[in-house]
Amino acid sequence: MCLFLSLFSKNIIQIKSTRTLLQLLKPLYNLNRYQTSDSIISQLEYIPHINHKLNCDIYILTKDGKLNTYEGPFDRAHICQQYGLEPRDLQKIDTDLLINVPIIDVRQNRFIIFSFRRLRTLIELDRSIFFVPAGEKIIREPFGIKDNVHWERIAQAYQRTVHYIHKIYQERFVNQTLLNVDLIPFEFRITEINLEAVANGLRLKGHELLIEFHNVRERAYSRITIGSLRELALLKEKVDKYKRNADLAHQAIVDVLAHDEDMIGMYLTDTRKRDLSDHIQVELLLEACTKQMAEVRRTISDLSDSVHTLESATGFMLDAVRNELLSFEIRINIITMGLGMGAFIAGIFGMNLTNGIEQNPYAFYAITGTSTILIGGVIAMAFIRLLKYRKIRLHRSNRIDMF
């Protein structure tokens, strides 16, 4: 009795302690649930921890072709005061914000902002300021960044774009001595080169994806495996992603062409008052860049169509293999059905019942021969019917219906 009471009291204490523990953990569970949702929102809308610091390096390309570098981080308020920016303008050139829709923002006769995937620049009257992320100054791993190596590759892509722009500017407007070069304002020079750099980056990425597509297609046509299907899925994702990037970059230029006020505001050197139709120089420049971007979009679209064709062809090949397996399974079932009929006959004569032919010396041969012929006939008829169903007639009737 004492043993029973001690065990009963021990169970009651364990139940009470469990309830107390659950009551204590319940608010923590709710808090963790809300923190999880908040963390997801913070990942989707990335805000740096140090809001007053701009974690990037600044490259300044002057009118005479010199490229000066200034290492960051920089104070955001100081940057806004120095370059006359609003906080909303600073967000468009902030390299910490990786989720970026390409945009060309014009402030009337003051500056032009280029905010593209691997190009953040501010164009003024006589200089262009490039904002380049520094690979060694990562505050927190943003949404979509795998590791530090991935971030360093992004920073290197920004640097390559800036050096490409500097090289093209040197070749066109510094090294050559043409008479009509000085007639082109600086903002138009750098605007054209910026858009060419964007198109060149997309073109290089398209060429890289084209080489990868040829390798994936060769492996897929030689032998379809799980690895080749995985490579095809990843390639399709990359192509669709860069197709969207090209479409957005093209749309950014078209948006400026659609607004006369923005094209007039791009005149930073000549600030005289203009009519709404007095922007022929900017319009011709943007139309030429739009044609270049359209060529890039056409190349990426062709690559996307090729990927979809390869995907369809792979699906057809898998369907053919699946049909062969089904056909093999049907053949096995036909043979099994014929042998089952023989087993049925053998089971009938194998019963311990008197049938009157036990003493016949030719009964075994007659029953065996008859069963064999019956089994062979059933299997042959089934195979003939299977071939009849599988036969596909791909011919067109010679009769032409007249309406």
Short mmCIF file of C-alpha atoms in Angstrom, two decimals, residues 97-325:
data_model
loop_
_atom_site.label_atom_id
_atom_site.label_comp_id
_atom_site.label_asym_id
_atom_site.label_seq_id
_atom_site.Cartn_x
_atom_site.Cartn_y
_atom_site.Cartn_z
CA LEU A 97 19.94 46.80 -51.37
CA LEU A 98 20.24 43.79 -53.66
CA ILE A 99 16.56 43.63 -54.70
CA ASN A 100 16.71 46.26 -57.39
CA VAL A 101 14.48 47.19 -60.32
CA PRO A 102 16.48 49.07 -62.98
CA ILE A 103 15.59 52.73 -63.16
CA ILE A 104 16.89 55.95 -64.69
CA ASP A 105 15.87 58.80 -62.43
CA VAL A 106 16.26 62.38 -63.65
CA ARG A 107 16.37 65.46 -61.42
CA GLN A 108 15.72 68.47 -63.58
CA ASN A 109 19.08 69.97 -64.69
CA ARG A 110 20.78 68.70 -61.51
CA PHE A 111 21.82 65.06 -61.87
CA ILE A 112 20.89 61.69 -63.39
CA ILE A 113 20.72 58.48 -61.36
CA PHE A 114 21.40 55.10 -62.94
CA SER A 115 20.28 52.23 -60.73
CA PHE A 116 20.87 48.92 -62.51
CA ARG A 117 21.75 45.43 -61.36
CA ARG A 118 25.53 45.89 -61.41
CA LEU A 119 25.73 49.65 -61.91
CA ARG A 120 24.86 52.40 -59.41
CA THR A 121 26.00 55.80 -60.58
CA LEU A 122 25.21 59.48 -60.20
CA ILE A 123 25.90 61.72 -63.21
CA GLU A 124 26.55 65.38 -62.62
CA LEU A 125 27.60 68.26 -64.86
CA ASP A 126 31.30 67.37 -65.09
CA ARG A 127 31.73 64.06 -63.28
CA SER A 128 30.17 60.65 -62.72
CA ILE A 129 30.10 59.10 -59.25
CA PHE A 130 30.02 55.28 -59.09
CA PHE A 131 29.02 53.44 -55.93
CA VAL A 132 30.76 50.06 -55.69
CA PRO A 133 30.26 47.57 -52.81
CA ALA A 134 33.37 46.60 -50.90
CA GLY A 135 33.78 42.84 -50.60
CA GLU A 136 35.45 42.99 -47.16
CA LYS A 137 32.83 45.26 -45.53
CA ILE A 138 29.85 42.94 -45.14
CA ILE A 139 27.69 44.00 -42.19
CA ARG A 140 25.15 41.19 -42.47
CA GLU A 141 24.43 38.52 -45.02
CA PRO A 142 21.55 39.97 -47.09
CA PHE A 143 18.66 38.05 -48.56
CA GLY A 144 19.83 36.04 -51.58
CA ILE A 145 23.54 36.09 -50.70
CA LYS A 146 24.99 32.64 -50.14
CA ASP A 147 28.34 33.46 -48.54
CA ASN A 148 31.22 35.92 -48.54
CA VAL A 149 32.57 34.51 -51.79
CA HIS A 150 29.26 35.28 -53.51
CA TRP A 151 29.35 38.83 -52.16
CA GLU A 152 32.93 39.30 -53.38
CA ARG A 153 31.87 38.19 -56.86
CA ILE A 154 29.14 40.81 -56.84
CA ALA A 155 31.63 43.47 -55.80
CA GLN A 156 34.02 42.38 -58.57
CA ALA A 157 31.18 42.61 -61.10
CA TYR A 158 30.58 46.23 -60.06
CA GLN A 159 34.30 46.99 -60.37
CA ARG A 160 34.51 45.41 -63.83
CA THR A 161 31.61 47.57 -64.98
CA VAL A 162 33.28 50.74 -63.70
CA HIS A 163 36.62 49.88 -65.32
CA TYR A 164 34.85 49.03 -68.57
CA ILE A 165 33.15 52.44 -68.57
CA HIS A 166 36.46 54.16 -67.80
CA LYS A 167 38.22 52.29 -70.61
CA ILE A 168 35.55 53.13 -73.19
CA TYR A 169 35.50 56.78 -72.10
CA GLN A 170 39.29 57.00 -72.47
CA GLU A 171 39.22 55.46 -75.94
CA ARG A 172 36.41 57.65 -77.28
CA PHE A 173 36.77 61.04 -75.67
CA VAL A 174 40.31 61.35 -74.31
CA ASN A 175 42.74 59.52 -76.58
CA GLN A 176 41.23 60.45 -79.95
CA THR A 177 41.44 64.01 -81.29
CA LEU A 178 38.26 64.42 -83.30
CA LEU A 179 36.91 67.93 -83.67
CA ASN A 180 33.29 67.14 -82.86
CA VAL A 181 34.02 65.31 -79.60
CA ASP A 182 33.90 68.48 -77.49
CA LEU A 183 30.46 69.30 -78.87
CA ILE A 184 28.94 66.35 -77.00
CA PRO A 185 28.07 67.24 -73.39
CA PHE A 186 29.64 65.12 -70.68
CA GLU A 187 26.30 63.82 -69.37
CA PHE A 188 25.43 62.43 -72.81
CA ARG A 189 28.82 60.80 -73.19
CA ILE A 190 28.66 58.97 -69.90
CA THR A 191 24.97 58.12 -70.30
CA GLU A 192 25.63 56.36 -73.59
CA ILE A 193 28.60 54.47 -72.15
CA ASN A 194 26.62 53.46 -69.05
CA LEU A 195 23.85 51.94 -71.13
CA GLU A 196 26.40 50.23 -73.37
CA ALA A 197 28.02 48.76 -70.25
CA VAL A 198 24.67 47.39 -69.10
CA ALA A 199 24.03 45.85 -72.53
CA ASN A 200 27.58 44.46 -72.62
CA GLY A 201 27.14 42.82 -69.22
CA LEU A 202 23.93 41.15 -70.33
CA ARG A 203 25.56 40.11 -73.60
CA LEU A 204 28.49 38.48 -71.79
CA LYS A 205 26.15 36.67 -69.43
CA GLY A 206 24.09 35.48 -72.39
CA HIS A 207 27.24 34.14 -74.07
CA GLU A 208 28.17 32.32 -70.86
CA LEU A 209 24.70 30.79 -70.63
CA LEU A 210 24.87 29.79 -74.30
CA ILE A 211 28.05 27.80 -73.69
CA GLU A 212 26.45 26.15 -70.68
CA PHE A 213 23.38 25.36 -72.77
CA HIS A 214 25.46 23.57 -75.42
CA ASN A 215 27.12 21.43 -72.74
CA VAL A 216 23.80 20.56 -71.09
CA ARG A 217 22.21 19.72 -74.45
CA GLU A 218 25.07 17.44 -75.44
CA ARG A 219 24.86 15.53 -72.16
CA ALA A 220 21.06 15.35 -72.29
CA TYR A 221 21.01 13.95 -75.84
CA SER A 222 23.71 11.40 -75.09
CA ARG A 223 22.11 10.07 -71.92
CA ILE A 224 19.28 11.31 -69.73
CA THR A 225 20.14 11.09 -66.04
CA ILE A 226 19.03 12.76 -62.84
CA GLY A 227 22.11 14.97 -63.05
CA SER A 228 21.33 16.16 -66.58
CA LEU A 229 17.72 16.93 -65.61
CA ARG A 230 18.94 18.91 -62.61
CA GLU A 231 21.36 20.87 -64.81
CA LEU A 232 18.57 21.61 -67.27
CA ALA A 233 16.31 22.90 -64.47
CA LEU A 234 19.06 25.17 -63.11
CA LEU A 235 19.87 26.44 -66.60
CA LYS A 236 16.22 27.25 -67.25
CA GLU A 237 16.06 29.19 -63.99
CA LYS A 238 19.17 31.21 -64.90
CA VAL A 239 17.93 31.99 -68.41
CA ASP A 240 14.52 33.11 -67.16
CA LYS A 241 16.17 35.30 -64.53
CA TYR A 242 18.44 37.09 -67.00
CA LYS A 243 15.63 37.42 -69.48
CA ARG A 244 13.69 39.33 -66.85
CA ASN A 245 16.74 41.48 -66.14
CA ALA A 246 17.08 42.37 -69.81
CA ASP A 247 13.37 43.18 -70.08
CA LEU A 248 13.55 45.45 -67.02
CA ALA A 249 16.67 47.24 -68.32
CA HIS A 250 14.98 47.83 -71.67
CA GLN A 251 11.85 49.07 -69.93
CA ALA A 252 13.88 51.56 -67.89
CA ILE A 253 15.10 53.24 -71.09
CA VAL A 254 11.64 53.16 -72.65
CA ASP A 255 10.18 54.86 -69.57
CA VAL A 256 12.53 57.81 -70.03
CA LEU A 257 11.69 58.00 -73.75
CA ALA A 258 8.01 58.16 -72.87
CA HIS A 259 8.37 61.35 -70.77
CA ASP A 260 9.48 64.56 -72.44
CA GLU A 261 10.16 66.23 -69.09
CA ASP A 262 12.75 63.59 -68.17
CA MET A 263 14.55 63.92 -71.50
CA ILE A 264 14.65 67.72 -71.13
CA GLY A 265 15.94 67.33 -67.57
CA MET A 266 18.90 65.26 -68.81
CA TYR A 267 20.44 68.44 -70.25
CA LEU A 268 22.83 69.31 -67.42
CA THR A 269 25.26 71.48 -69.40
CA ASP A 270 22.74 73.48 -71.41
CA THR A 271 20.20 74.56 -68.80
CA ARG A 272 18.27 77.03 -70.93
CA LYS A 273 14.49 76.78 -70.97
CA ARG A 274 13.29 74.36 -73.64
CA ASP A 275 10.06 73.36 -75.27
CA LEU A 276 8.66 69.90 -74.66
CA SER A 277 9.77 68.80 -78.12
CA ASP A 278 13.29 70.26 -77.93
CA HIS A 279 15.17 67.10 -76.89
CA ILE A 280 16.22 65.53 -80.19
CA GLN A 281 19.80 64.82 -79.06
CA VAL A 282 18.73 62.88 -75.97
CA GLU A 283 16.00 61.10 -77.88
CA LEU A 284 18.37 59.86 -80.58
CA LEU A 285 20.84 58.70 -77.93
CA LEU A 286 18.21 56.74 -76.00
CA GLU A 287 16.75 55.24 -79.17
CA ALA A 288 20.18 53.95 -80.18
CA CYS A 289 20.66 52.41 -76.72
CA THR A 290 17.17 50.91 -76.93
CA LYS A 291 18.10 49.15 -80.18
CA GLN A 292 21.21 47.72 -78.56
CA MET A 293 19.17 46.47 -75.63
CA ALA A 294 16.60 45.01 -78.04
CA GLU A 295 19.35 42.98 -79.74
CA VAL A 296 20.43 41.62 -76.35
CA ARG A 297 16.83 40.79 -75.51
CA ARG A 298 16.47 38.97 -78.83
CA THR A 299 19.56 36.87 -78.10
CA ILE A 300 18.33 35.97 -74.64
CA SER A 301 14.86 35.20 -76.01
CA ASP A 302 16.36 32.84 -78.60
CA LEU A 303 18.34 31.14 -75.85
CA SER A 304 15.19 30.84 -73.73
CA ASP A 305 13.32 29.28 -76.67
CA SER A 306 16.18 26.81 -77.16
CA VAL A 307 16.04 25.85 -73.49
CA HIS A 308 12.29 25.29 -73.71
CA THR A 309 12.80 23.20 -76.87
CA LEU A 310 15.41 21.09 -75.10
CA GLU A 311 13.04 20.68 -72.17
CA SER A 312 10.27 19.51 -74.51
CA ALA A 313 12.62 17.14 -76.33
CA THR A 314 13.78 15.70 -73.01
CA GLY A 315 10.16 15.21 -72.02
CA PHE A 316 9.48 13.41 -75.31
CA MET A 317 12.45 11.11 -74.77
CA LEU A 318 11.31 10.32 -71.25
CA ASP A 319 7.82 9.61 -72.56
CA ALA A 320 9.28 7.26 -75.16
CA VAL A 321 11.22 5.39 -72.48
CA ARG A 322 8.09 5.24 -70.33
CA ASN A 323 6.11 3.84 -73.25
CA GLU A 324 8.76 1.18 -73.85
CA LEU A 325 8.57 0.15 -70.20
#
